[in-house]
PDB file of C-alpha atoms and ligand atoms in Angstrom:
ATOM      1  CA  MET A   1     186.503 216.162 222.875  1.00 86.00           C
ATOM      2  CA  ALA A   2     189.783 215.373 224.613  1.00 94.00           C
ATOM      3  CA  ARG A   3     189.765 214.905 228.387  1.00 97.00           C
ATOM      4  CA  HIS A   4     192.513 216.842 230.161  1.00 98.00           C
ATOM      5  CA  PHE A   5     194.219 216.582 233.575  1.00 99.00           C
ATOM      6  CA  LEU A   6     194.526 220.204 234.683  1.00 99.00           C
ATOM      7  CA  LYS A   7     193.349 220.061 238.290  1.00 98.00           C
ATOM      8  CA  LEU A   8     192.038 217.400 240.662  1.00 98.00           C
ATOM      9  CA  SER A   9     188.656 219.101 240.993  1.00 98.00           C
ATOM     10  CA  ASP A  10     187.891 218.231 237.354  1.00 98.00           C
ATOM     11  CA  TYR A  11     187.670 214.599 238.516  1.00 98.00           C
ATOM     12  CA  THR A  12     185.447 212.558 240.809  1.00 98.00           C
ATOM     13  CA  ARG A  13     186.794 210.530 243.699  1.00 98.00           C
ATOM     14  CA  ASP A  14     185.877 207.317 241.838  1.00 98.00           C
ATOM     15  CA  GLU A  15     187.856 208.394 238.775  1.00 98.00           C
ATOM     16  CA  LEU A  16     190.917 209.251 240.856  1.00 98.00           C
ATOM     17  CA  ASP A  17     190.611 205.989 242.824  1.00 98.00           C
ATOM     18  CA  SER A  18     190.612 204.069 239.548  1.00 98.00           C
ATOM     19  CA  LEU A  19     193.809 205.908 238.567  1.00 98.00           C
ATOM     20  CA  PHE A  20     195.365 204.590 241.799  1.00 98.00           C
ATOM     21  CA  ARG A  21     194.302 201.047 240.852  1.00 98.00           C
ATOM     22  CA  LEU A  22     195.814 201.346 237.374  1.00 98.00           C
ATOM     23  CA  THR A  23     198.979 202.825 238.893  1.00 99.00           C
ATOM     24  CA  ARG A  24     199.367 199.776 241.147  1.00 98.00           C
ATOM     25  CA  GLU A  25     198.881 197.470 238.151  1.00 98.00           C
ATOM     26  CA  LEU A  26     201.404 199.319 235.963  1.00 98.00           C
ATOM     27  CA  LYS A  27     203.966 199.546 238.763  1.00 98.00           C
ATOM     28  CA  GLU A  28     203.655 195.770 239.293  1.00 98.00           C
ATOM     29  CA  LYS A  29     204.059 195.113 235.560  1.00 98.00           C
ATOM     30  CA  GLN A  30     207.098 197.362 235.317  1.00 98.00           C
ATOM     31  CA  ARG A  31     208.686 195.644 238.340  1.00 98.00           C
ATOM     32  CA  LYS A  32     208.093 192.202 236.815  1.00 98.00           C
ATOM     33  CA  GLY A  33     209.198 193.234 233.339  1.00 98.00           C
ATOM     34  CA  VAL A  34     205.732 192.540 231.887  1.00 98.00           C
ATOM     35  CA  SER A  35     205.035 194.519 228.698  1.00 97.00           C
ATOM     36  CA  HIS A  36     202.467 197.327 229.064  1.00 98.00           C
ATOM     37  CA  ARG A  37     202.773 199.300 225.826  1.00 98.00           C
ATOM     38  CA  LEU A  38     199.535 201.225 226.238  1.00 98.00           C
ATOM     39  CA  LEU A  39     200.857 204.189 224.208  1.00 98.00           C
ATOM     40  CA  ASP A  40     202.453 202.136 221.449  1.00 98.00           C
ATOM     41  CA  GLY A  41     203.676 204.463 218.693  1.00 98.00           C
ATOM     42  CA  LYS A  42     202.246 207.593 220.319  1.00 98.00           C
ATOM     43  CA  THR A  43     204.061 210.871 220.891  1.00 98.00           C
ATOM     44  CA  VAL A  44     203.644 213.099 223.930  1.00 98.00           C
ATOM     45  CA  ALA A  45     205.036 216.659 223.916  1.00 98.00           C
ATOM     46  CA  LEU A  46     206.546 217.740 227.244  1.00 98.00           C
ATOM     47  CA  ILE A  47     206.632 221.536 227.409  1.00 98.00           C
ATOM     48  CA  PHE A  48     208.613 223.272 230.154  1.00 98.00           C
ATOM     49  CA  GLU A  49     208.502 226.976 230.941  1.00 97.00           C
ATOM     50  CA  LYS A  50     210.172 226.271 234.320  1.00 98.00           C
ATOM     51  CA  SER A  51     213.034 224.029 235.474  1.00 97.00           C
ATOM     52  CA  SER A  52     212.479 220.379 236.340  1.00 98.00           C
ATOM     53  CA  THR A  53     214.273 217.180 237.267  1.00 98.00           C
ATOM     54  CA  ARG A  54     211.571 214.731 238.378  1.00 98.00           C
ATOM     55  CA  THR A  55     208.732 215.828 236.119  1.00 98.00           C
ATOM     56  CA  ARG A  56     210.849 215.793 232.986  1.00 98.00           C
ATOM     57  CA  VAL A  57     212.554 212.479 233.664  1.00 98.00           C
ATOM     58  CA  SER A  58     209.484 210.659 234.978  1.00 98.00           C
ATOM     59  CA  PHE A  59     207.341 211.733 232.012  1.00 98.00           C
ATOM     60  CA  GLU A  60     210.042 210.901 229.447  1.00 98.00           C
ATOM     61  CA  VAL A  61     210.765 207.515 230.996  1.00 98.00           C
ATOM     62  CA  GLY A  62     207.058 206.860 231.556  1.00 98.00           C
ATOM     63  CA  VAL A  63     206.012 207.458 227.974  1.00 98.00           C
ATOM     64  CA  PHE A  64     208.947 205.311 226.781  1.00 98.00           C
ATOM     65  CA  GLN A  65     207.927 202.430 229.062  1.00 98.00           C
ATOM     66  CA  LEU A  66     204.409 202.700 227.606  1.00 98.00           C
ATOM     67  CA  GLY A  67     205.835 202.234 224.100  1.00 98.00           C
ATOM     68  CA  GLY A  68     205.587 205.866 223.058  1.00 98.00           C
ATOM     69  CA  HIS A  69     207.920 208.766 222.515  1.00 98.00           C
ATOM     70  CA  GLY A  70     208.301 211.838 224.731  1.00 98.00           C
ATOM     71  CA  LEU A  71     209.380 215.068 223.134  1.00 98.00           C
ATOM     72  CA  PHE A  72     211.096 217.555 225.461  1.00 98.00           C
ATOM     73  CA  ILE A  73     210.371 221.164 224.516  1.00 97.00           C
ATOM     74  CA  SER A  74     211.720 224.068 226.547  1.00 95.00           C
ATOM     75  CA  SER A  75     209.940 227.350 226.068  1.00 88.00           C
ATOM     76  CA  GLY A  76     213.310 229.124 225.857  1.00 89.00           C
ATOM     77  CA  THR A  77     214.289 227.274 222.687  1.00 93.00           C
ATOM     78  CA  SER A  78     210.859 227.212 221.053  1.00 96.00           C
ATOM     79  CA  GLN A  79     208.752 230.003 219.587  1.00 96.00           C
ATOM     80  CA  MET A  80     206.713 230.062 222.816  1.00 95.00           C
ATOM     81  CA  GLY A  81     209.633 231.871 224.431  1.00 94.00           C
ATOM     82  CA  ARG A  82     209.459 234.475 221.667  1.00 96.00           C
ATOM     83  CA  GLY A  83     205.795 235.184 222.268  1.00 96.00           C
ATOM     84  CA  GLU A  84     203.940 232.832 219.922  1.00 97.00           C
ATOM     85  CA  PRO A  85     200.390 232.746 221.321  1.00 97.00           C
ATOM     86  CA  ILE A  86     199.472 229.755 223.493  1.00 97.00           C
ATOM     87  CA  LYS A  87     196.376 229.090 221.408  1.00 98.00           C
ATOM     88  CA  ASP A  88     198.482 228.820 218.241  1.00 98.00           C
ATOM     89  CA  THR A  89     201.056 226.533 219.866  1.00 97.00           C
ATOM     90  CA  ALA A  90     198.255 224.356 221.269  1.00 98.00           C
ATOM     91  CA  ARG A  91     196.582 223.839 217.881  1.00 98.00           C
ATOM     92  CA  VAL A  92     199.856 223.072 216.126  1.00 98.00           C
ATOM     93  CA  MET A  93     201.019 220.597 218.798  1.00 97.00           C
ATOM     94  CA  ALA A  94     197.727 218.745 218.534  1.00 98.00           C
ATOM     95  CA  ARG A  95     198.387 218.186 214.803  1.00 98.00           C
ATOM     96  CA  TYR A  96     201.653 216.361 215.590  1.00 98.00           C
ATOM     97  CA  CYS A  97     201.247 214.781 219.003  1.00 98.00           C
ATOM     98  CA  ASP A  98     198.837 212.469 220.827  1.00 98.00           C
ATOM     99  CA  GLY A  99     199.100 214.358 224.092  1.00 98.00           C
ATOM    100  CA  VAL A 100     200.812 217.275 225.804  1.00 98.00           C
ATOM    101  CA  MET A 101     202.206 217.859 229.272  1.00 98.00           C
ATOM    102  CA  ILE A 102     202.903 221.463 230.165  1.00 98.00           C
ATOM    103  CA  ARG A 103     204.682 223.085 233.128  1.00 98.00           C
ATOM    104  CA  THR A 104     204.159 226.818 233.256  1.00 98.00           C
ATOM    105  CA  PHE A 105     203.257 229.850 235.376  1.00 98.00           C
ATOM    106  CA  GLY A 106     199.562 230.824 235.516  1.00 98.00           C
ATOM    107  CA  GLN A 107     196.851 228.160 235.684  1.00 98.00           C
ATOM    108  CA  GLU A 108     195.038 230.178 233.000  1.00 98.00           C
ATOM    109  CA  ILE A 109     197.851 229.248 230.584  1.00 98.00           C
ATOM    110  CA  VAL A 110     197.191 225.487 230.866  1.00 98.00           C
ATOM    111  CA  GLU A 111     193.450 226.162 230.752  1.00 98.00           C
ATOM    112  CA  GLU A 112     193.853 228.152 227.529  1.00 98.00           C
ATOM    113  CA  PHE A 113     196.195 225.546 226.067  1.00 98.00           C
ATOM    114  CA  ALA A 114     193.650 222.823 226.800  1.00 98.00           C
ATOM    115  CA  ALA A 115     190.765 224.861 225.407  1.00 98.00           C
ATOM    116  CA  TYR A 116     192.512 224.964 222.028  1.00 98.00           C
ATOM    117  CA  SER A 117     193.983 221.463 222.105  1.00 98.00           C
ATOM    118  CA  THR A 118     192.210 218.529 220.473  1.00 98.00           C
ATOM    119  CA  VAL A 119     194.526 216.123 222.328  1.00 98.00           C
ATOM    120  CA  PRO A 120     194.720 215.588 226.121  1.00 98.00           C
ATOM    121  CA  VAL A 121     196.726 218.136 228.127  1.00 98.00           C
ATOM    122  CA  ILE A 122     198.297 217.333 231.519  1.00 99.00           C
ATOM    123  CA  ASN A 123     199.272 219.990 234.065  1.00 99.00           C
ATOM    124  CA  GLY A 124     202.900 219.374 235.068  1.00 99.00           C
ATOM    125  CA  LEU A 125     202.794 222.247 237.625  1.00 99.00           C
ATOM    126  CA  THR A 126     201.483 225.777 237.571  1.00 99.00           C
ATOM    127  CA  ASP A 127     201.709 228.535 240.180  1.00 98.00           C
ATOM    128  CA  LEU A 128     198.284 227.350 241.406  1.00 99.00           C
ATOM    129  CA  PHE A 129     198.337 223.526 241.256  1.00 99.00           C
ATOM    130  CA  HIS A 130     200.584 220.462 241.006  1.00 99.00           C
ATOM    131  CA  PRO A 131     198.043 217.657 240.508  1.00 99.00           C
ATOM    132  CA  CYS A 132     200.409 214.885 239.301  1.00 99.00           C
ATOM    133  CA  GLN A 133     202.491 215.385 242.447  1.00 99.00           C
ATOM    134  CA  ILE A 134     199.596 215.112 244.891  1.00 99.00           C
ATOM    135  CA  MET A 135     198.355 211.975 243.106  1.00 99.00           C
ATOM    136  CA  ALA A 136     201.853 210.477 243.510  1.00 99.00           C
ATOM    137  CA  ASP A 137     201.882 211.556 247.158  1.00 99.00           C
ATOM    138  CA  LEU A 138     198.508 209.961 247.860  1.00 99.00           C
ATOM    139  CA  PHE A 139     199.535 206.788 246.067  1.00 99.00           C
ATOM    140  CA  THR A 140     202.631 206.674 248.321  1.00 99.00           C
ATOM    141  CA  VAL A 141     200.387 207.037 251.377  1.00 99.00           C
ATOM    142  CA  ILE A 142     198.081 204.255 250.144  1.00 98.00           C
ATOM    143  CA  GLU A 143     201.068 201.952 249.627  1.00 98.00           C
ATOM    144  CA  ALA A 144     202.429 202.651 253.102  1.00 98.00           C
ATOM    145  CA  LYS A 145     199.190 202.874 255.107  1.00 98.00           C
ATOM    146  CA  GLY A 146     196.749 200.814 253.021  1.00 98.00           C
ATOM    147  CA  ASP A 147     194.333 203.741 252.513  1.00 97.00           C
ATOM    148  CA  TYR A 148     194.022 207.511 252.870  1.00 98.00           C
ATOM    149  CA  GLU A 149     190.693 207.153 254.642  1.00 97.00           C
ATOM    150  CA  GLY A 150     190.778 207.932 258.363  1.00 97.00           C
ATOM    151  CA  LEU A 151     194.196 209.596 258.188  1.00 98.00           C
ATOM    152  CA  THR A 152     195.046 213.155 259.219  1.00 98.00           C
ATOM    153  CA  PHE A 153     197.264 215.132 256.875  1.00 99.00           C
ATOM    154  CA  ALA A 154     199.329 218.161 257.896  1.00 99.00           C
ATOM    155  CA  TRP A 155     200.874 220.836 255.730  1.00 99.00           C
ATOM    156  CA  VAL A 156     203.576 223.084 257.215  1.00 98.00           C
ATOM    157  CA  GLY A 157     204.881 226.061 255.264  1.00 98.00           C
ATOM    158  CA  ASP A 158     203.896 228.069 252.224  1.00 98.00           C
ATOM    159  CA  GLY A 159     200.295 228.120 250.990  1.00 98.00           C
ATOM    160  CA  ASN A 160     201.571 227.389 247.500  1.00 98.00           C
ATOM    161  CA  ASN A 161     200.651 225.210 244.494  1.00 98.00           C
ATOM    162  CA  MET A 162     201.235 222.067 246.557  1.00 99.00           C
ATOM    163  CA  ALA A 163     199.104 223.294 249.459  1.00 99.00           C
ATOM    164  CA  ASN A 164     196.303 224.330 247.074  1.00 99.00           C
ATOM    165  CA  THR A 165     196.289 220.899 245.476  1.00 99.00           C
ATOM    166  CA  TRP A 166     196.204 219.183 248.876  1.00 99.00           C
ATOM    167  CA  ILE A 167     193.145 221.305 249.688  1.00 99.00           C
ATOM    168  CA  GLU A 168     191.415 220.086 246.524  1.00 99.00           C
ATOM    169  CA  ALA A 169     192.382 216.524 247.450  1.00 99.00           C
ATOM    170  CA  ALA A 170     190.970 216.902 250.981  1.00 98.00           C
ATOM    171  CA  ALA A 171     187.662 218.074 249.547  1.00 98.00           C
ATOM    172  CA  ILE A 172     187.490 215.235 247.026  1.00 98.00           C
ATOM    173  CA  PHE A 173     188.702 212.321 249.184  1.00 98.00           C
ATOM    174  CA  GLY A 174     187.252 213.496 252.505  1.00 98.00           C
ATOM    175  CA  PHE A 175     190.325 213.233 254.736  1.00 98.00           C
ATOM    176  CA  GLU A 176     191.222 215.817 257.373  1.00 98.00           C
ATOM    177  CA  LEU A 177     193.848 218.376 256.334  1.00 99.00           C
ATOM    178  CA  ARG A 178     195.482 220.868 258.703  1.00 98.00           C
ATOM    179  CA  LEU A 179     197.607 223.635 257.249  1.00 99.00           C
ATOM    180  CA  ALA A 180     200.050 225.825 259.152  1.00 98.00           C
ATOM    181  CA  CYS A 181     201.071 228.852 257.088  1.00 98.00           C
ATOM    182  CA  PRO A 182     202.459 232.206 258.217  1.00 98.00           C
ATOM    183  CA  GLN A 183     200.173 235.202 257.923  1.00 98.00           C
ATOM    184  CA  GLY A 184     200.280 236.548 254.377  1.00 98.00           C
ATOM    185  CA  TYR A 185     201.297 233.159 252.937  1.00 98.00           C
ATOM    186  CA  GLU A 186     197.941 231.380 253.108  1.00 98.00           C
ATOM    187  CA  PRO A 187     196.660 229.120 250.308  1.00 98.00           C
ATOM    188  CA  ASP A 188     194.598 230.479 247.430  1.00 98.00           C
ATOM    189  CA  ARG A 189     191.350 232.033 248.683  1.00 98.00           C
ATOM    190  CA  GLN A 190     189.179 230.702 245.875  1.00 98.00           C
ATOM    191  CA  VAL A 191     190.494 227.177 246.311  1.00 98.00           C
ATOM    192  CA  LEU A 192     189.814 227.381 250.060  1.00 98.00           C
ATOM    193  CA  ALA A 193     186.308 228.729 249.476  1.00 98.00           C
ATOM    194  CA  TRP A 194     185.561 225.988 246.937  1.00 98.00           C
ATOM    195  CA  ALA A 195     186.778 223.281 249.328  1.00 98.00           C
ATOM    196  CA  ARG A 196     184.869 224.665 252.295  1.00 98.00           C
ATOM    197  CA  GLU A 197     181.704 224.811 250.231  1.00 98.00           C
ATOM    198  CA  ARG A 198     182.196 221.125 249.479  1.00 98.00           C
ATOM    199  CA  GLY A 199     182.432 220.398 253.204  1.00 98.00           C
ATOM    200  CA  ALA A 200     186.176 219.734 253.288  1.00 98.00           C
ATOM    201  CA  ARG A 201     187.579 219.090 256.763  1.00 98.00           C
ATOM    202  CA  LEU A 202     190.201 221.852 256.854  1.00 98.00           C
ATOM    203  CA  LEU A 203     192.002 223.630 259.647  1.00 98.00           C
ATOM    204  CA  LEU A 204     194.037 226.710 258.763  1.00 98.00           C
ATOM    205  CA  THR A 205     196.394 227.915 261.514  1.00 98.00           C
ATOM    206  CA  THR A 206     199.636 229.846 261.942  1.00 98.00           C
ATOM    207  CA  ASN A 207     200.832 227.297 264.518  1.00 98.00           C
ATOM    208  CA  PRO A 208     202.783 224.322 263.087  1.00 98.00           C
ATOM    209  CA  ARG A 209     202.316 222.362 266.344  1.00 98.00           C
ATOM    210  CA  GLU A 210     198.556 222.601 266.063  1.00 98.00           C
ATOM    211  CA  ALA A 211     198.729 221.315 262.485  1.00 98.00           C
ATOM    212  CA  VAL A 212     200.944 218.299 263.139  1.00 98.00           C
ATOM    213  CA  ARG A 213     199.425 217.160 266.461  1.00 98.00           C
ATOM    214  CA  ASP A 214     198.710 213.408 266.093  1.00 98.00           C
ATOM    215  CA  ALA A 215     198.869 213.708 262.307  1.00 98.00           C
ATOM    216  CA  ASP A 216     199.616 210.649 260.162  1.00 98.00           C
ATOM    217  CA  VAL A 217     201.141 212.379 257.139  1.00 99.00           C
ATOM    218  CA  LEU A 218     203.361 215.468 257.338  1.00 98.00           C
ATOM    219  CA  ASN A 219     204.126 217.449 254.237  1.00 98.00           C
ATOM    220  CA  THR A 220     206.149 220.548 253.421  1.00 98.00           C
ATOM    221  CA  ASP A 221     207.723 222.285 250.431  1.00 98.00           C
ATOM    222  CA  VAL A 222     210.169 225.082 249.607  1.00 98.00           C
ATOM    223  CA  TRP A 223     209.498 228.540 251.035  1.00 98.00           C
ATOM    224  CA  ALA A 224     210.140 230.258 247.693  1.00 98.00           C
ATOM    225  CA  SER A 225     208.700 228.509 244.650  1.00 98.00           C
ATOM    226  CA  MET A 226     209.916 228.840 241.075  1.00 98.00           C
ATOM    227  CA  GLY A 227     209.319 232.414 239.978  1.00 97.00           C
ATOM    228  CA  GLN A 228     209.653 233.758 243.566  1.00 98.00           C
ATOM    229  CA  GLU A 229     213.441 233.613 243.780  1.00 96.00           C
ATOM    230  CA  GLN A 230     213.727 237.345 244.466  1.00 97.00           C
ATOM    231  CA  GLU A 231     211.497 236.922 247.568  1.00 98.00           C
ATOM    232  CA  GLN A 232     213.815 234.288 249.071  1.00 97.00           C
ATOM    233  CA  ALA A 233     215.289 236.490 251.840  1.00 97.00           C
ATOM    234  CA  ALA A 234     211.949 237.977 252.940  1.00 97.00           C
ATOM    235  CA  ARG A 235     210.374 234.547 252.912  1.00 98.00           C
ATOM    236  CA  ALA A 236     213.180 233.000 254.981  1.00 97.00           C
ATOM    237  CA  LYS A 237     212.296 235.556 257.689  1.00 98.00           C
ATOM    238  CA  ALA A 238     208.549 235.023 257.446  1.00 98.00           C
ATOM    239  CA  PHE A 239     208.890 231.223 257.628  1.00 98.00           C
ATOM    240  CA  ALA A 240     211.259 231.091 260.625  1.00 97.00           C
ATOM    241  CA  GLY A 241     209.755 228.505 263.009  1.00 96.00           C
ATOM    242  CA  TYR A 242     208.093 226.575 260.192  1.00 98.00           C
ATOM    243  CA  GLN A 243     210.838 223.996 259.689  1.00 98.00           C
ATOM    244  CA  LEU A 244     209.712 220.374 259.683  1.00 98.00           C
ATOM    245  CA  ASP A 245     212.283 219.149 262.218  1.00 98.00           C
ATOM    246  CA  GLU A 246     212.528 216.372 264.793  1.00 98.00           C
ATOM    247  CA  ALA A 247     210.960 218.490 267.556  1.00 98.00           C
ATOM    248  CA  LEU A 248     207.872 219.045 265.395  1.00 98.00           C
ATOM    249  CA  LEU A 249     207.790 215.388 264.415  1.00 98.00           C
ATOM    250  CA  ASP A 250     207.511 214.474 268.120  1.00 98.00           C
ATOM    251  CA  ASP A 251     204.007 215.959 268.146  1.00 98.00           C
ATOM    252  CA  ALA A 252     202.813 213.786 265.258  1.00 98.00           C
ATOM    253  CA  LYS A 253     201.814 210.103 265.435  1.00 98.00           C
ATOM    254  CA  GLY A 254     204.697 207.737 266.239  1.00 98.00           C
ATOM    255  CA  ASN A 255     204.305 206.034 262.863  1.00 98.00           C
ATOM    256  CA  CYS A 256     203.791 209.218 260.842  1.00 98.00           C
ATOM    257  CA  MET A 257     205.209 209.560 257.350  1.00 98.00           C
ATOM    258  CA  VAL A 258     206.959 212.614 255.919  1.00 99.00           C
ATOM    259  CA  LEU A 259     206.486 213.764 252.335  1.00 99.00           C
ATOM    260  CA  HIS A 260     208.296 216.428 250.333  1.00 98.00           C
ATOM    261  CA  CYS A 261     207.823 216.822 246.587  1.00 98.00           C
ATOM    262  CA  LEU A 262     211.505 217.849 246.161  1.00 98.00           C
ATOM    263  CA  PRO A 263     213.723 219.700 245.478  1.00 98.00           C
ATOM    264  CA  ALA A 264     214.281 220.244 249.234  1.00 98.00           C
ATOM    265  CA  HIS A 265     216.272 222.911 251.019  1.00 98.00           C
ATOM    266  CA  ARG A 266     217.697 221.215 254.083  1.00 98.00           C
ATOM    267  CA  GLY A 267     217.928 223.587 257.037  1.00 98.00           C
ATOM    268  CA  GLU A 268     215.047 225.697 255.677  1.00 98.00           C
ATOM    269  CA  GLU A 269     211.637 224.019 255.326  1.00 98.00           C
ATOM    270  CA  ILE A 270     212.941 220.606 256.456  1.00 98.00           C
ATOM    271  CA  SER A 271     215.839 219.432 258.598  1.00 98.00           C
ATOM    272  CA  ASP A 272     218.425 217.031 257.274  1.00 98.00           C
ATOM    273  CA  ALA A 273     217.595 214.610 260.126  1.00 98.00           C
ATOM    274  CA  VAL A 274     213.918 214.454 259.091  1.00 98.00           C
ATOM    275  CA  ILE A 275     214.367 214.098 255.339  1.00 98.00           C
ATOM    276  CA  GLU A 276     217.038 211.431 255.864  1.00 98.00           C
ATOM    277  CA  GLY A 277     215.253 209.868 258.848  1.00 98.00           C
ATOM    278  CA  PRO A 278     213.052 206.776 259.278  1.00 98.00           C
ATOM    279  CA  HIS A 279     209.737 208.605 258.698  1.00 98.00           C
ATOM    280  CA  SER A 280     210.767 210.050 255.343  1.00 98.00           C
ATOM    281  CA  ALA A 281     209.067 208.551 252.280  1.00 98.00           C
ATOM    282  CA  VAL A 282     210.438 211.068 249.805  1.00 98.00           C
ATOM    283  CA  TRP A 283     212.262 208.597 247.526  1.00 98.00           C
ATOM    284  CA  ASP A 284     209.215 206.352 247.149  1.00 98.00           C
ATOM    285  CA  GLU A 285     207.201 209.528 246.586  1.00 99.00           C
ATOM    286  CA  ALA A 286     209.549 210.651 243.809  1.00 99.00           C
ATOM    287  CA  GLU A 287     209.482 207.191 242.195  1.00 98.00           C
ATOM    288  CA  ASN A 288     205.697 207.153 242.250  1.00 99.00           C
ATOM    289  CA  ARG A 289     205.586 210.196 239.985  1.00 99.00           C
ATOM    290  CA  LEU A 290     206.598 207.780 237.230  1.00 99.00           C
ATOM    291  CA  HIS A 291     203.892 205.231 237.971  1.00 99.00           C
ATOM    292  CA  ILE A 292     200.979 207.626 238.544  1.00 99.00           C
ATOM    293  CA  GLN A 293     201.781 209.651 235.414  1.00 99.00           C
ATOM    294  CA  LYS A 294     201.896 206.468 233.336  1.00 99.00           C
ATOM    295  CA  ALA A 295     198.376 205.713 234.579  1.00 99.00           C
ATOM    296  CA  ILE A 296     197.221 209.248 233.779  1.00 99.00           C
ATOM    297  CA  MET A 297     198.748 209.191 230.272  1.00 98.00           C
ATOM    298  CA  ALA A 298     197.441 205.687 229.531  1.00 98.00           C
ATOM    299  CA  THR A 299     193.934 206.670 230.659  1.00 98.00           C
ATOM    300  CA  LEU A 300     193.809 209.929 228.706  1.00 98.00           C
ATOM    301  CA  MET A 301     195.877 209.063 225.622  1.00 98.00           C
ATOM    302  CA  GLY A 302     195.755 205.256 225.331  1.00 95.00           C
TER     303      GLY A 302
HETATM  304  N1   CP B 401     208.505 217.579 242.418  1.00 65.43           N
HETATM  305  C1   CP B 401     208.767 218.071 241.199  1.00 65.43           C
HETATM  306  O1   CP B 401     207.874 218.418 240.425  1.00 65.43           O
HETATM  307  O2   CP B 401     210.091 218.100 240.863  1.00 65.43           O
HETATM  308  P1   CP B 401     210.753 218.798 239.594  1.00 65.43           P
HETATM  309  O3   CP B 401     210.600 220.278 239.749  1.00 65.43           O
HETATM  310  O4   CP B 401     212.183 218.343 239.638  1.00 65.43           O
HETATM  311  O5   CP B 401     210.054 218.315 238.356  1.00 65.43           O
HETATM  312  N1  NVA B 402     206.257 224.756 245.048  1.00 65.43           N
HETATM  313  C1  NVA B 402     207.389 224.354 244.248  1.00 65.43           C
HETATM  314  C2  NVA B 402     207.233 222.941 243.808  1.00 65.43           C
HETATM  315  C3  NVA B 402     208.366 222.413 242.987  1.00 65.43           C
HETATM  316  C4  NVA B 402     208.138 221.009 242.496  1.00 65.43           C
HETATM  317  C5  NVA B 402     207.512 225.284 243.042  1.00 65.43           C
HETATM  318  O1  NVA B 402     206.482 225.639 242.454  1.00 65.43           O
HETATM  319  O2  NVA B 402     208.627 225.673 242.705  1.00 65.43           O
END
């Protein structure tokens, strides 16, 4: 049976740590121009039901660097957009391709896709989780700080797919995670309950200052995610006071790092000064999507 990458909680800490090691190795090889064609002659379908810049480009480039071929498929121009059942698409794709990455809405869609797929399926973002992104983020932290162990992570903003995935990561890796979300915009209840049951060190507050106090890693994301565009105005009101700006940064550790998965809305969830400032690691973070996803694809499909 194929092994999939649908959410972090399907993996052990040891397995995810070994992905970080392979990522370091592949990044080094790519930098030095050393061949690493671990997917030689293989084809990976990249299915998008939502927009993307980083995920599309990093997967396409990644599979190419591994010696394979990435096939971009947008739901709007395929039969998926006309209602062909997920389970039918999944079985057909598996007859052509060696792996699939899918970006879609409900987590149940990737779960159903994977249940019918005989080749590995990777979650490229759902409304619930964004596991490739948090792996890239953690890899960026490891590169900058040497380890994630002993660090305090802060999340400021919406309790969205990114926040949910950070919660899974906190439970798996054991670091402290403090989340500041406005009332009514908290992370997923089931994910929180699962993490708390596993003994995750979580603090959930409505006060951004409490979350960032002496934190090592600060993280935020858009206030309205893809699919929530019509809530933009209401959300802008609800999230007033939740901007990751220089005043908030003053409460964190002097050598803190700032992450944002991008795309960013300067002047909303993050100030221009912070995203462009000395603590920002967002470009390394975006680059690391490429390297971590190569490790994930090579491990699952190689
Ligand atoms: N961070 C991220 O997933 O970016 P895209 O939406 O551009 O893929
Ligand atoms: N939370 C954002 C992340 C984009 C990469 C969204 O789902 O739109």
